[in-house]
Coordinates of C-alpha atoms and ligand atoms in Angstrom, one line a residue:
M1 CA 5.4 -99.5 53.4
P2 CA 8.7 -97.5 52.8
K3 CA 10.7 -96.4 55.8
A4 CA 13.3 -93.7 55.9
L5 CA 16.6 -93.5 57.9
L6 CA 17.7 -90.0 58.9
I7 CA 21.5 -89.8 59.6
I8 CA 21.7 -86.4 61.4
D9 CA 24.8 -84.2 61.4
Y10 CA 27.4 -87.0 61.3
T11 CA 30.2 -84.7 60.3
N12 CA 33.8 -84.0 61.4
D13 CA 32.8 -80.9 63.3
F14 CA 30.3 -82.7 65.4
V15 CA 32.1 -86.0 65.8
A16 CA 35.9 -85.9 65.1
A17 CA 38.3 -85.2 68.0
Q18 CA 39.4 -82.0 66.3
G19 CA 35.8 -80.9 65.4
A20 CA 34.6 -77.5 66.3
L21 CA 31.6 -78.8 68.3
S22 CA 32.6 -82.4 68.8
A23 CA 30.5 -84.8 70.9
G24 CA 33.7 -86.8 71.1
V25 CA 34.3 -90.5 71.8
P26 CA 30.6 -91.5 72.3
A27 CA 29.8 -90.0 68.9
Q28 CA 32.8 -91.7 67.2
A29 CA 31.9 -95.0 68.7
I30 CA 28.5 -95.2 66.9
A31 CA 30.1 -94.9 63.4
P32 CA 30.0 -98.7 62.6
R33 CA 26.3 -98.9 63.7
I34 CA 25.3 -95.9 61.6
V35 CA 27.0 -97.3 58.5
A36 CA 25.4 -100.8 59.1
L37 CA 21.9 -99.2 59.3
A38 CA 22.6 -97.1 56.2
E39 CA 23.5 -100.2 54.3
Q40 CA 20.5 -102.1 55.7
F41 CA 18.0 -99.4 54.6
R42 CA 19.7 -98.9 51.2
A43 CA 19.8 -102.6 50.4
A44 CA 16.2 -103.0 51.3
G45 CA 15.1 -100.3 48.9
D46 CA 14.2 -97.9 51.8
F47 CA 15.3 -94.3 51.9
V48 CA 18.5 -92.9 53.5
Y49 CA 18.6 -89.2 54.1
L50 CA 21.6 -87.3 55.5
P51 CA 20.3 -83.9 56.9
T52 CA 23.6 -81.9 57.3
D53 CA 24.0 -78.6 59.1
V54 CA 25.6 -75.9 56.9
H55 CA 26.6 -72.4 57.9
T56 CA 28.2 -69.2 56.7
P57 CA 30.8 -68.2 59.3
H58 CA 29.8 -65.3 61.6
D59 CA 26.4 -64.8 60.0
P60 CA 25.0 -62.0 62.2
Y61 CA 21.4 -63.0 61.5
H62 CA 21.7 -66.7 62.4
P63 CA 20.6 -67.5 66.0
E64 CA 23.4 -70.0 66.5
S65 CA 26.0 -67.3 65.9
K66 CA 25.3 -66.1 69.5
L67 CA 25.7 -69.5 71.0
F68 CA 28.4 -71.4 69.1
P69 CA 31.7 -70.9 67.3
P70 CA 31.7 -71.3 63.5
H71 CA 31.0 -74.9 62.5
N72 CA 29.9 -77.0 59.5
V73 CA 31.0 -74.2 57.2
R74 CA 30.2 -75.1 53.6
G75 CA 33.2 -76.6 51.8
S76 CA 35.2 -77.1 55.0
W77 CA 36.8 -80.2 56.4
G78 CA 34.4 -79.9 59.4
R79 CA 31.4 -80.4 57.2
E80 CA 32.6 -83.6 55.6
L81 CA 31.0 -86.8 56.8
Y82 CA 32.9 -88.5 59.6
G83 CA 34.9 -91.7 59.4
P84 CA 33.4 -94.7 57.5
L85 CA 30.2 -92.9 56.6
A86 CA 32.2 -90.7 54.2
P87 CA 33.3 -93.6 51.8
W88 CA 29.8 -95.2 52.2
Y89 CA 28.2 -92.0 51.0
T90 CA 30.7 -91.5 48.2
E91 CA 29.9 -95.0 46.9
H92 CA 26.1 -94.6 47.0
Q93 CA 25.4 -90.9 46.6
A94 CA 24.3 -91.3 42.9
E95 CA 21.5 -93.7 44.0
A96 CA 18.0 -92.3 44.0
N97 CA 17.2 -93.5 47.6
V98 CA 20.4 -91.9 49.1
T99 CA 20.1 -88.1 49.7
L100 CA 22.3 -85.7 51.6
F101 CA 20.8 -82.2 52.0
D102 CA 21.5 -78.9 53.7
K103 CA 19.8 -77.8 56.9
T104 CA 20.5 -74.6 58.8
R105 CA 18.6 -75.2 62.0
Y106 CA 18.5 -78.0 64.6
S107 CA 15.5 -79.6 63.1
S108 CA 15.9 -81.5 59.8
F109 CA 12.5 -80.2 58.8
A110 CA 13.1 -76.5 59.3
G111 CA 13.3 -74.8 56.0
T112 CA 14.0 -78.0 54.1
P113 CA 11.9 -80.1 51.6
L114 CA 12.1 -83.2 53.9
D115 CA 8.4 -83.4 54.7
L116 CA 7.5 -83.1 51.0
W117 CA 10.0 -85.8 50.0
L118 CA 8.7 -88.2 52.7
R119 CA 5.1 -87.6 51.6
E120 CA 5.9 -88.1 47.9
R121 CA 7.5 -91.4 48.8
Q122 CA 4.7 -92.4 51.1
V123 CA 7.2 -93.0 53.9
T124 CA 5.3 -94.1 57.0
E125 CA 8.1 -94.6 59.6
L126 CA 11.1 -92.5 60.4
H127 CA 14.2 -93.9 62.0
L128 CA 16.6 -91.4 63.6
V129 CA 20.4 -91.7 64.2
G130 CA 23.3 -89.3 64.5
V131 CA 24.2 -86.4 66.8
C132 CA 23.4 -84.7 69.1
T133 CA 20.7 -86.8 70.7
D134 CA 19.4 -83.9 72.8
I135 CA 19.8 -81.2 70.2
C136 CA 19.4 -81.9 66.5
V137 CA 18.0 -85.4 66.8
L138 CA 15.6 -84.1 69.5
H139 CA 14.4 -81.1 67.5
T140 CA 14.0 -83.3 64.4
A141 CA 11.9 -85.8 66.4
V142 CA 9.7 -83.0 67.8
D143 CA 8.9 -81.8 64.3
A144 CA 8.3 -85.4 63.1
Y145 CA 5.9 -85.9 66.0
N146 CA 4.0 -82.8 65.1
L147 CA 3.7 -84.0 61.5
N148 CA 2.5 -87.3 62.8
Y149 CA 5.3 -89.6 61.6
P150 CA 5.8 -92.7 63.7
L151 CA 9.4 -92.6 65.1
V152 CA 12.0 -95.2 65.8
I153 CA 15.2 -94.0 67.7
H154 CA 18.3 -96.3 67.5
Q155 CA 19.8 -95.8 70.9
D156 CA 23.1 -97.5 69.8
A157 CA 23.4 -95.0 67.0
V158 CA 22.8 -91.6 68.6
A159 CA 25.2 -89.7 70.9
T160 CA 25.7 -86.4 72.7
F161 CA 28.4 -84.5 74.6
K162 CA 26.2 -83.5 77.5
P163 CA 26.3 -85.5 80.7
G164 CA 22.8 -86.8 81.3
G165 CA 21.6 -85.6 77.9
Q166 CA 21.4 -89.0 76.3
A167 CA 19.3 -90.6 79.0
W168 CA 17.0 -87.5 79.2
A169 CA 16.4 -87.4 75.5
L170 CA 15.8 -91.1 75.2
E171 CA 13.2 -90.9 77.9
H172 CA 11.6 -87.9 76.3
F173 CA 11.4 -89.6 72.9
K174 CA 9.7 -92.6 74.5
T175 CA 7.3 -90.9 76.9
V176 CA 6.5 -87.6 75.2
L177 CA 7.0 -88.3 71.5
N178 CA 5.8 -91.9 71.6
A179 CA 8.9 -93.2 69.8
S180 CA 10.1 -96.8 69.8
I181 CA 13.5 -97.0 71.3
V182 CA 15.4 -99.9 69.8
Ligands
ZN201 ZN1 24.7 -75.4 63.4

């Protein structure tokens, strides 16, 4: 049965040293592993999705405006994919099983067609990688759990900036969301 890899928010603003909300070195270190997994899924004929945060700066109606500085603004450097994932995506973006899409909330399911796409393709297993482990990866995992998708979390391909956040989230995925941690 088909599987899908979700590469969550792996952009300059969340990963690069000069990014607006960067998770820093731990996030930069997972780049080769993310690209290797993307290539593995693509080559196997499975699906690769890149749910990517997008914002209008200073949107007074968006809940994140009260919490965070402007980030992942459409068309900006900060919203470009980070490091080696950028050329990988450029090379494969025309392929039917590689899809980057906008999201405006932590969860990749909130206000997006992701659940419809996964059901159309009869995807039966979701693999999550990207940033931040305890924010957007977590909220995506919670929604996936509620929708009954079996989850696999790649612990060598998720990262966060919060001390303790990585270990807490991995434990939560395993013991509360019944995810496989690999
Ligand atoms: Zn955001």
